[in-house]
JSON list of C-alpha atoms in Angstrom, two decimals:
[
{"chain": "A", "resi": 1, "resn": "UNK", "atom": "CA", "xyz": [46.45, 94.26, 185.26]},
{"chain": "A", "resi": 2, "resn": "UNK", "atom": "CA", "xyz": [48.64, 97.44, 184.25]},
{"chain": "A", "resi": 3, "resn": "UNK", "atom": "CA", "xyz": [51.49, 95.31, 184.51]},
{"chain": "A", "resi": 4, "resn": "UNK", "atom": "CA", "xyz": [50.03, 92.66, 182.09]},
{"chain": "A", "resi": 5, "resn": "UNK", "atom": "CA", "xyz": [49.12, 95.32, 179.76]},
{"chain": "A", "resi": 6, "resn": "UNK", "atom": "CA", "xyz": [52.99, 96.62, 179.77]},
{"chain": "A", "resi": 7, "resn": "UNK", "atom": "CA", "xyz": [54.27, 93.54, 179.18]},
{"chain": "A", "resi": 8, "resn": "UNK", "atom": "CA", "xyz": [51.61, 92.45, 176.18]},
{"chain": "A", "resi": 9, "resn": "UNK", "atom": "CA", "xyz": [52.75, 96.26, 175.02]},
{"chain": "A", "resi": 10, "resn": "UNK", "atom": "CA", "xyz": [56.38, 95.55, 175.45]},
{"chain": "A", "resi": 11, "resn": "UNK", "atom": "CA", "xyz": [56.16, 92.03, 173.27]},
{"chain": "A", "resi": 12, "resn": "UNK", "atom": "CA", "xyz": [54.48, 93.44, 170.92]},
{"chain": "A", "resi": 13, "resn": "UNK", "atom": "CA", "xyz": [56.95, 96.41, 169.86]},
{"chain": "A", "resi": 14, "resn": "UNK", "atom": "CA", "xyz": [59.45, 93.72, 170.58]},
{"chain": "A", "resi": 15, "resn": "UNK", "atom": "CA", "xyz": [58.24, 91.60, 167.53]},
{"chain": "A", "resi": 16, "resn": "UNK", "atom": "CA", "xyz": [57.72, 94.97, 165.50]},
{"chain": "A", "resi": 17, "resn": "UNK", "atom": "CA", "xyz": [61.28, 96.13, 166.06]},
{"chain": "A", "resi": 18, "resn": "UNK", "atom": "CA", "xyz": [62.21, 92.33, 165.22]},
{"chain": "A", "resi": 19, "resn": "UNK", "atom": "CA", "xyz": [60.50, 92.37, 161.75]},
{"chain": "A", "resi": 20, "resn": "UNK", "atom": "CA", "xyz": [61.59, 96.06, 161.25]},
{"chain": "A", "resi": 21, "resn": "UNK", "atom": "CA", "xyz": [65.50, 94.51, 161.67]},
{"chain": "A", "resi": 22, "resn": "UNK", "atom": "CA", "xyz": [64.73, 91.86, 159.08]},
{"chain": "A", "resi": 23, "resn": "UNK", "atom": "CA", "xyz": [63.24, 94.09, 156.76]},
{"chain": "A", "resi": 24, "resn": "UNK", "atom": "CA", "xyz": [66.32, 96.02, 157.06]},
{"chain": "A", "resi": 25, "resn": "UNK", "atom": "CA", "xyz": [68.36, 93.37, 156.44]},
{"chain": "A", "resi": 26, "resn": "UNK", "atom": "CA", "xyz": [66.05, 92.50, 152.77]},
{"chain": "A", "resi": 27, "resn": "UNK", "atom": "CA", "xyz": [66.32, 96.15, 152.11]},
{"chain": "A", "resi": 28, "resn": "UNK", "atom": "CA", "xyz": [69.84, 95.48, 152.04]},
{"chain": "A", "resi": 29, "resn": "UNK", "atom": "CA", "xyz": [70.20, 92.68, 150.14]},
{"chain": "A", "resi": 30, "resn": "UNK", "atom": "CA", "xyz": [67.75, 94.57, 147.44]},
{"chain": "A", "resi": 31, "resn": "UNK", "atom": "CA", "xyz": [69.73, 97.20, 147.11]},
{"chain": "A", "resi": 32, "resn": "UNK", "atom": "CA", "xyz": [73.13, 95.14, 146.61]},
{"chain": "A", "resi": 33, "resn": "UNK", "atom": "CA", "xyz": [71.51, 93.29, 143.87]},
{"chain": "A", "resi": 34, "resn": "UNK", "atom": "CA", "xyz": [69.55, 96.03, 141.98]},
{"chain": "A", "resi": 35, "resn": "UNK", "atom": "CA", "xyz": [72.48, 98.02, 141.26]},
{"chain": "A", "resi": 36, "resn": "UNK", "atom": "CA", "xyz": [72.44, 100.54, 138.10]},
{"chain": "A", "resi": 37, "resn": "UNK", "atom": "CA", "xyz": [75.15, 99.41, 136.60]},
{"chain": "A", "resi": 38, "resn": "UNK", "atom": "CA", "xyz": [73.95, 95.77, 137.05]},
{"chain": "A", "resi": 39, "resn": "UNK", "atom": "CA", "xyz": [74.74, 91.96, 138.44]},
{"chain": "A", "resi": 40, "resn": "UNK", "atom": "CA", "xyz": [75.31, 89.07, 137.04]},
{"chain": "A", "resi": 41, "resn": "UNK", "atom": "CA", "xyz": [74.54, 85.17, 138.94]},
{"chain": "A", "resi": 42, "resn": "UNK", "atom": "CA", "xyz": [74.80, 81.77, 138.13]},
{"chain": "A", "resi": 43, "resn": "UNK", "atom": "CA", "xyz": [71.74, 79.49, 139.65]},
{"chain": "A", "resi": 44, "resn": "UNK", "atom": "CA", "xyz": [70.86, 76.10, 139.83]},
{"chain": "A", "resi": 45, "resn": "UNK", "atom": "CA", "xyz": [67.17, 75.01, 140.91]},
{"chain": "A", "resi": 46, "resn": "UNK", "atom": "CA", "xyz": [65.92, 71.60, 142.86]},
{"chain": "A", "resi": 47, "resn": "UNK", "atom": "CA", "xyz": [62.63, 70.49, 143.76]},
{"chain": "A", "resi": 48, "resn": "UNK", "atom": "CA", "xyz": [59.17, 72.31, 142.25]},
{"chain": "A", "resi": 49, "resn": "UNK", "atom": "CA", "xyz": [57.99, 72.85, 138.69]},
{"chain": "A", "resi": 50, "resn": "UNK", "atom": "CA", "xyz": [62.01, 73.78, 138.17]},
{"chain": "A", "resi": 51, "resn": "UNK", "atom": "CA", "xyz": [64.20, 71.13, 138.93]},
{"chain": "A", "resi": 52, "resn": "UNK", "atom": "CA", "xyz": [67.21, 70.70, 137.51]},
{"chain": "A", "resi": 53, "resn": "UNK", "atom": "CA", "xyz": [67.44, 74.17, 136.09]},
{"chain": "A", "resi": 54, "resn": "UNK", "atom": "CA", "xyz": [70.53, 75.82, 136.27]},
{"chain": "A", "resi": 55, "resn": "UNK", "atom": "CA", "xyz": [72.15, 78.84, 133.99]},
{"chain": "A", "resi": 56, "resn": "UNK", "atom": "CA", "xyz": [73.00, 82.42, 134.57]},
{"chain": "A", "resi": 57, "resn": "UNK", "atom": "CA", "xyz": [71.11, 85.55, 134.92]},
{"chain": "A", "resi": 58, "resn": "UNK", "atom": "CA", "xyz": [71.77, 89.07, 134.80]},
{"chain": "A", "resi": 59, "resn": "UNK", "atom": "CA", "xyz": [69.80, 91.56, 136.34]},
{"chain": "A", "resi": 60, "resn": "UNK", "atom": "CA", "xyz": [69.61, 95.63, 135.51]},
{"chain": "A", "resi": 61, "resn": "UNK", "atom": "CA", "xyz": [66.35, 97.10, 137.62]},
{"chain": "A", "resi": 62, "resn": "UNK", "atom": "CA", "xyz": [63.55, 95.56, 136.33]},
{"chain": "A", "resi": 63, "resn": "UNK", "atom": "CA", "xyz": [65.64, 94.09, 133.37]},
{"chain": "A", "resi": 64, "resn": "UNK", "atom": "CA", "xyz": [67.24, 90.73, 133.06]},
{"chain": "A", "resi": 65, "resn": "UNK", "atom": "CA", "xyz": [68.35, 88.04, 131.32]},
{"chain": "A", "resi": 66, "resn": "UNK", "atom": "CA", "xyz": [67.97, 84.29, 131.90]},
{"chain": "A", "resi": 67, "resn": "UNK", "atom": "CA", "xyz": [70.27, 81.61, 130.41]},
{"chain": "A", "resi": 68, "resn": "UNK", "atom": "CA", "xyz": [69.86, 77.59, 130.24]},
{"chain": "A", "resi": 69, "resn": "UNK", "atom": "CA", "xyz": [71.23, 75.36, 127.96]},
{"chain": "A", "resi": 70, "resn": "UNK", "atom": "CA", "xyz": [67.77, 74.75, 126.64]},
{"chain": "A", "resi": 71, "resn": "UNK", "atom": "CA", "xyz": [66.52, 78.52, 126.39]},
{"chain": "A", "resi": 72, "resn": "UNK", "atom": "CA", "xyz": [66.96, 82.44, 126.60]},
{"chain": "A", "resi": 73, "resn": "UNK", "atom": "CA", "xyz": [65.04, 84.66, 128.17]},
{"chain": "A", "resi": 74, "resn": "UNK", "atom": "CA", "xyz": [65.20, 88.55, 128.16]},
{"chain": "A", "resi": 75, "resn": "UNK", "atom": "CA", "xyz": [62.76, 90.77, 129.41]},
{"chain": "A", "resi": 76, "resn": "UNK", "atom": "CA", "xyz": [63.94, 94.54, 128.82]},
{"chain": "A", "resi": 77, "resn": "UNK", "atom": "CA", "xyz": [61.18, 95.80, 131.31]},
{"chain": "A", "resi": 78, "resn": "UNK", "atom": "CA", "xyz": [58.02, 95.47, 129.13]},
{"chain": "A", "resi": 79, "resn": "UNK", "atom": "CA", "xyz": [58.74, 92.85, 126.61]},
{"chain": "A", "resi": 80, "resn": "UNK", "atom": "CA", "xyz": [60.10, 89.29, 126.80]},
{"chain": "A", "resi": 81, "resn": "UNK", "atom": "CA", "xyz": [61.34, 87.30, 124.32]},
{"chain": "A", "resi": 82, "resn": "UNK", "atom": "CA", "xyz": [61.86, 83.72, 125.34]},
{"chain": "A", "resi": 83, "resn": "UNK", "atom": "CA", "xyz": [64.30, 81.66, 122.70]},
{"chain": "A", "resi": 84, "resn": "UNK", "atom": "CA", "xyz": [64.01, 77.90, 122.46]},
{"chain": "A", "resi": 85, "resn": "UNK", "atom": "CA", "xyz": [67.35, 76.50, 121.48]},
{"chain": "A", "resi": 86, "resn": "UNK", "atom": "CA", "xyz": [66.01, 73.42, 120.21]},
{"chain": "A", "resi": 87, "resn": "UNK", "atom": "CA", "xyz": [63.47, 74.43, 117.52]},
{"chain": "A", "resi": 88, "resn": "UNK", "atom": "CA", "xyz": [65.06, 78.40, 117.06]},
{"chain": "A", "resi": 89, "resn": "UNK", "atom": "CA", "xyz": [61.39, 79.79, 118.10]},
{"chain": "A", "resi": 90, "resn": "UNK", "atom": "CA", "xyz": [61.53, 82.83, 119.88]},
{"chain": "A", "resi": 91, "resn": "UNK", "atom": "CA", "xyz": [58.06, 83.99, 121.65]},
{"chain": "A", "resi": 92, "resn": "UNK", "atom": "CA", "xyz": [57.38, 87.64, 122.10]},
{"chain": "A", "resi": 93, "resn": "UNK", "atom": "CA", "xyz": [55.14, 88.63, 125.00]},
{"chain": "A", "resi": 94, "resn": "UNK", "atom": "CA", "xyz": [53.96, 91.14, 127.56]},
{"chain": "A", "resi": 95, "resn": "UNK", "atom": "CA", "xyz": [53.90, 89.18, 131.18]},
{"chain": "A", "resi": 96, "resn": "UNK", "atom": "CA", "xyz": [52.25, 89.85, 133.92]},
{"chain": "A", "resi": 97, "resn": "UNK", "atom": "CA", "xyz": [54.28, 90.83, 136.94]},
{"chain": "A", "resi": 98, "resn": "UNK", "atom": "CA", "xyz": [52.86, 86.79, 138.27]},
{"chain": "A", "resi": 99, "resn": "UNK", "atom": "CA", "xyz": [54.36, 85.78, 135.05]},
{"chain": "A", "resi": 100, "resn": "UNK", "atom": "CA", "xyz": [57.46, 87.45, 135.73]},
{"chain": "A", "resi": 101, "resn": "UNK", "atom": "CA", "xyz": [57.72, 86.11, 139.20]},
{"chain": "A", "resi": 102, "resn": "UNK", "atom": "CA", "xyz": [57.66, 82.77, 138.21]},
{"chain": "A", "resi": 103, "resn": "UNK", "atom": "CA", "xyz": [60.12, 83.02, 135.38]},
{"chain": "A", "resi": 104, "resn": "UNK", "atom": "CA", "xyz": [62.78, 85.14, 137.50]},
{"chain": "A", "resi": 105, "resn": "UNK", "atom": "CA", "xyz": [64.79, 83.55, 140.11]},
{"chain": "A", "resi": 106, "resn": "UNK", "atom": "CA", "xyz": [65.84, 86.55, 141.70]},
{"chain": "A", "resi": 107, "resn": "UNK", "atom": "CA", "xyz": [61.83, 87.64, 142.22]},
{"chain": "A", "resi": 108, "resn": "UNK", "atom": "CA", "xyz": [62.23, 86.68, 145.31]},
{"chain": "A", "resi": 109, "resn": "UNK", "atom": "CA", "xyz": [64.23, 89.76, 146.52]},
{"chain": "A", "resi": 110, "resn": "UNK", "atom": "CA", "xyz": [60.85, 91.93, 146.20]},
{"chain": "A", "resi": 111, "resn": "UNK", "atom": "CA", "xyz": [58.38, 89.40, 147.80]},
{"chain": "A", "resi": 112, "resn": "UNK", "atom": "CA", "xyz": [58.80, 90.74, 151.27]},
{"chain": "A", "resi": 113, "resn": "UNK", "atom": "CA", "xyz": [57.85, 94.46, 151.06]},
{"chain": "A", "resi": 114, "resn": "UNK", "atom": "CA", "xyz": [54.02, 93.29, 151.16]},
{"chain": "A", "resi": 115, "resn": "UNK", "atom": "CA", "xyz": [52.09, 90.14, 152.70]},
{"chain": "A", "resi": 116, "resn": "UNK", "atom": "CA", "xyz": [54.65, 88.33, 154.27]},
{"chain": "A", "resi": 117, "resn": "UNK", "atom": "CA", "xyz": [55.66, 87.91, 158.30]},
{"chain": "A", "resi": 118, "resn": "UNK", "atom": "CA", "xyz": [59.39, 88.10, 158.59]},
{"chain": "A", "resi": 119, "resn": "UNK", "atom": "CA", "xyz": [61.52, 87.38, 161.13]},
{"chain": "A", "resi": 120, "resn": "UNK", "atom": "CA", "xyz": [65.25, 86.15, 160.90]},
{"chain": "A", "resi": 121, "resn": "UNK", "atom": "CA", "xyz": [68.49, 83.97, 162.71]},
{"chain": "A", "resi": 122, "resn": "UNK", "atom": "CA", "xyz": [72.07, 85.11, 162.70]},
{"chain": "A", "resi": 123, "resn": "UNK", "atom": "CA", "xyz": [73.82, 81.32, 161.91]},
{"chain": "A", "resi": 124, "resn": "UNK", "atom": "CA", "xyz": [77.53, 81.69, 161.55]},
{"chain": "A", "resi": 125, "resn": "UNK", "atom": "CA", "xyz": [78.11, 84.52, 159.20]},
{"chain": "A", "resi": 126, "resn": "UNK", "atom": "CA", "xyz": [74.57, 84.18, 157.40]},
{"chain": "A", "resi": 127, "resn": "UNK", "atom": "CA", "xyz": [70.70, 85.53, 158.16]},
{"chain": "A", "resi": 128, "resn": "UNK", "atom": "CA", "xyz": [68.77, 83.20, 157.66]},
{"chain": "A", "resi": 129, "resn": "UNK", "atom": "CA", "xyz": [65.31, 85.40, 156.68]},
{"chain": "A", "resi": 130, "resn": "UNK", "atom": "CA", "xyz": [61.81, 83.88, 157.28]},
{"chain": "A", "resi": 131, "resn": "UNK", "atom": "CA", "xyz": [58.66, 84.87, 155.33]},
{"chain": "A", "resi": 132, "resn": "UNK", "atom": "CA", "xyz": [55.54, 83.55, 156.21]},
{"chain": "A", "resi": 133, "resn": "UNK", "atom": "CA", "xyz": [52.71, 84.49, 153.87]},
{"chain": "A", "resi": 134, "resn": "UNK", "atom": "CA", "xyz": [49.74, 86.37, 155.58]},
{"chain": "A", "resi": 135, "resn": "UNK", "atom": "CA", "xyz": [47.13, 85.21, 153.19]},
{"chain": "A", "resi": 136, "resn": "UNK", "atom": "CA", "xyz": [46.16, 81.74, 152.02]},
{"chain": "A", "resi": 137, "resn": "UNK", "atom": "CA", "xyz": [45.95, 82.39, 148.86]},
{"chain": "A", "resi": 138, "resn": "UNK", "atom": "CA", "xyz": [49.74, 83.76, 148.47]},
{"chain": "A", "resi": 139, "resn": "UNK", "atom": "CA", "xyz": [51.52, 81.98, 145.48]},
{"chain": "A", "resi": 140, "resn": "UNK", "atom": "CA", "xyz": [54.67, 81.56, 147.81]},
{"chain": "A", "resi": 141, "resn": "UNK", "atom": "CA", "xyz": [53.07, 80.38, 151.58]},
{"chain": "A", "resi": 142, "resn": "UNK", "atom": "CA", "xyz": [56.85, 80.64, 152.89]},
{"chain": "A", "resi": 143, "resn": "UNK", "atom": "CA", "xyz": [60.54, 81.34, 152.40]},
{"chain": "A", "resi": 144, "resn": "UNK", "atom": "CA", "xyz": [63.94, 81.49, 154.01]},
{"chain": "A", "resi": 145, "resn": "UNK", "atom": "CA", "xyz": [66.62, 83.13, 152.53]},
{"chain": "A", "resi": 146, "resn": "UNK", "atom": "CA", "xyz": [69.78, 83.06, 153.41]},
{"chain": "A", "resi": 147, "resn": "UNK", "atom": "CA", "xyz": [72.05, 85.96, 153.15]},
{"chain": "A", "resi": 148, "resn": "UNK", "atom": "CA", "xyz": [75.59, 87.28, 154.08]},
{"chain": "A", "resi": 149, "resn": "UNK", "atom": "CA", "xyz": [75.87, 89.24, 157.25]},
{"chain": "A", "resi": 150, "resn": "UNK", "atom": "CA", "xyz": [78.58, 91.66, 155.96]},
{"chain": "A", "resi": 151, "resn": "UNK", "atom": "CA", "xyz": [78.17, 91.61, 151.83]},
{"chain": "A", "resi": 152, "resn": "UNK", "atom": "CA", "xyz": [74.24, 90.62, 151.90]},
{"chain": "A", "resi": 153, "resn": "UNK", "atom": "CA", "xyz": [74.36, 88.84, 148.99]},
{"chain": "A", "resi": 154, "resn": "UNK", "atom": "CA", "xyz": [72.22, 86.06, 149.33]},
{"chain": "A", "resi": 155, "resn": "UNK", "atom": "CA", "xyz": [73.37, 82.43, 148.39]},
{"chain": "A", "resi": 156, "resn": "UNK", "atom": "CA", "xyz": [70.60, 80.20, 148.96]},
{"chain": "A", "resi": 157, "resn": "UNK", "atom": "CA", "xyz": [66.62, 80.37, 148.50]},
{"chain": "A", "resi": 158, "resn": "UNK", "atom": "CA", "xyz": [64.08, 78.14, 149.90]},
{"chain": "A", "resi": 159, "resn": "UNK", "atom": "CA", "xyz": [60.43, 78.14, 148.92]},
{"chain": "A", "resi": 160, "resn": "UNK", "atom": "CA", "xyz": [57.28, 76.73, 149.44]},
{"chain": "A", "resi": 161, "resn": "UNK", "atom": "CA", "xyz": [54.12, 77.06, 146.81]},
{"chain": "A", "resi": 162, "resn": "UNK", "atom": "CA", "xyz": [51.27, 74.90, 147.08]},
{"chain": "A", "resi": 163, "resn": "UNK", "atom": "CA", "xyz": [53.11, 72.80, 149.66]},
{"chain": "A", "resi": 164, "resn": "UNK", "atom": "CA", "xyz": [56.13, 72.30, 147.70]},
{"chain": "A", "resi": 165, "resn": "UNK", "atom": "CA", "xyz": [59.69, 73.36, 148.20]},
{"chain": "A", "resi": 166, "resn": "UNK", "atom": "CA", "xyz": [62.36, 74.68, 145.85]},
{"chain": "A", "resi": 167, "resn": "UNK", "atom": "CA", "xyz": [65.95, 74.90, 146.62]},
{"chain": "A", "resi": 168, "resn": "UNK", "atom": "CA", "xyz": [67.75, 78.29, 144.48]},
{"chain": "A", "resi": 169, "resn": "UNK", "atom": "CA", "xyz": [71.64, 78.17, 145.15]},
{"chain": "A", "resi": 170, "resn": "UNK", "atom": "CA", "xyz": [73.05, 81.49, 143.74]},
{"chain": "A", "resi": 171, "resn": "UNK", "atom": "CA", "xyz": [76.88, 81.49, 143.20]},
{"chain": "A", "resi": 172, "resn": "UNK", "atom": "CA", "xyz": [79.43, 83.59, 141.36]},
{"chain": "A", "resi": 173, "resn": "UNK", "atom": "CA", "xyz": [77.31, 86.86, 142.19]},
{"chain": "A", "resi": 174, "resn": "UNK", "atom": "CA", "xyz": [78.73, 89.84, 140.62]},
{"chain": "A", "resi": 175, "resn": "UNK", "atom": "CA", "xyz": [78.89, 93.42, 140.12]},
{"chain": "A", "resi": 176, "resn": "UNK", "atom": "CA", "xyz": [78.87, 94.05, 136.28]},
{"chain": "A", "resi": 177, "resn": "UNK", "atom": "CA", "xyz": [78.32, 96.99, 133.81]},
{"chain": "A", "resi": 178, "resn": "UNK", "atom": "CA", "xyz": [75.58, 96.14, 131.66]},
{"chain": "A", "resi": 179, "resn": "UNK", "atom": "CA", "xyz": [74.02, 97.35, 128.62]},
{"chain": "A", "resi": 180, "resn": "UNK", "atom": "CA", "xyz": [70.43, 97.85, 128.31]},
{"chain": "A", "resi": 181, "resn": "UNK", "atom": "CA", "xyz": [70.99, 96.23, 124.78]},
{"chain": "A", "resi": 182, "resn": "UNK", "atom": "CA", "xyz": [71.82, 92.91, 127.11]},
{"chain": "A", "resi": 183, "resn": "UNK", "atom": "CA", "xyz": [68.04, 92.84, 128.50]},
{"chain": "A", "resi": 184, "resn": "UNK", "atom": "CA", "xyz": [66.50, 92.35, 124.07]},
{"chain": "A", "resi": 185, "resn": "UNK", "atom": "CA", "xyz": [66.34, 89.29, 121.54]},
{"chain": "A", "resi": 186, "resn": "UNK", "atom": "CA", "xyz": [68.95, 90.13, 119.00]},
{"chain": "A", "resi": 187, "resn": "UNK", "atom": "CA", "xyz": [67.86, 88.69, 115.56]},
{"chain": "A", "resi": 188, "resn": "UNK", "atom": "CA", "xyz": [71.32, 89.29, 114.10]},
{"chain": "A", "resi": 189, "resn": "UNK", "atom": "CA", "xyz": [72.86, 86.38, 116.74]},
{"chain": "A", "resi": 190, "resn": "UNK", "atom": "CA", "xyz": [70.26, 84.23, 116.07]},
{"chain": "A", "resi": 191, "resn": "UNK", "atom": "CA", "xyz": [69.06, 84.27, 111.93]},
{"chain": "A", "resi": 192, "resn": "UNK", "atom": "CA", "xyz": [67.31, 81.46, 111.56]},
{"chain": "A", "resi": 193, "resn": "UNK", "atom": "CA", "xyz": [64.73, 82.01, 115.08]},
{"chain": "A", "resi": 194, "resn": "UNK", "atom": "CA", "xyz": [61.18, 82.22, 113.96]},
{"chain": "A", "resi": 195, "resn": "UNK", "atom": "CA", "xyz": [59.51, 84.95, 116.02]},
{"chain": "A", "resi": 196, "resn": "UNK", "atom": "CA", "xyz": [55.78, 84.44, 117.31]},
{"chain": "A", "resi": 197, "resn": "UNK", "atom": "CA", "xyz": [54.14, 87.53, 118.17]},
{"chain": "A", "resi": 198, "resn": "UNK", "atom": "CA", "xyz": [52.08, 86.60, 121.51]},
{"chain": "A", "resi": 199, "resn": "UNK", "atom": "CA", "xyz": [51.48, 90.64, 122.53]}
]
């Protein structure tokens, strides 16, 4: 019996240490992209409520910036101003952080510090992270994320809500010194935007 107990014991710090490792390795890949100065991606989206989406994005903190060919969207860490290039209509709001979540593909990144299960696979020079939500009721029931075992910048993104999957492929990640200007609708670019005040 004492030598069931011991081995129970041992599995279990086993799978602790095991999630502790992958958590380390998100911690990492946190850090590499929320650098002050700030980082700049491009992205491209299949599957979900998304597909087809692809642009750039810059991130600075809590800041960023979000570029299609259809919209704009900054958010300089309170307010967001999202700029439809078809109809020059530019909507001011306050999100919520679920709001945010949703609109920001690197989101993501900050998922795993509450709810989730992780574990993780070393496949050729990648980690392959797994999150498996602990609730039902989680907006994002799973994810794997793939990330670089020596620069842990992570290239792809796979994720499931309500039962379906989205692809994010993240390329041309940088390292880039960015204004805090960047991250706010400038009317003088765009003259002829109509601004709706949603706050």
């Amino acid at each position: 019996m004492k030598r069931l107990l011991f081995i129970v014991s041992l599995l279990g710090i086993t799978s602790l240490l095991y999630a502790q490792n992958t958590r380390t390795i998100l911690d990492k890949a946190a850090n590499v992209i929320n650098q002050k100065s700030g980082m700049r991606a491009s992205f491209s989206i299949a599957g979900g409520t998304y597909n087809g989406l692809a642009g750039t994005i810059a991130i600075k903190g809590k800041k960023f910036q979000l570029s299609t060919p259809q919209m704009i969207i900054w958010f300089n860490g309170r307010e967001m101003w999202s700029y439809v290039k078809s109809n020059e209509e530019v909507n001011l709001s306050r999100p919520s952080n679920t709001q945010l979540n949703r609109i920001n593909p690197y989101s993501f990144i900050t998922m795993y510090r509450s709810g989730y299960k992780l574990s993780h696979e070393k496949k050729g020079s990648n980690y392959i992270a797994h999150l498996q939500a602990q609730s039902k009721n989680s907006r994002i029931s799973e994810a794997y994320i793939t990330i670089h075992a020596k620069t842990y910048l992570p290239s792809t993104v796979k994720l499931c809500e309500k039962g379906v999957w989205s692809t994010i492929q993240l390329s041309k990640v940088q390292n880039v010194k960015l204004s805090d200007n960047a991250f706010q609708f400038n009317a003088k670019e765009h003259p002829n935007a109509e601004i709706i005040d949603l706050r």
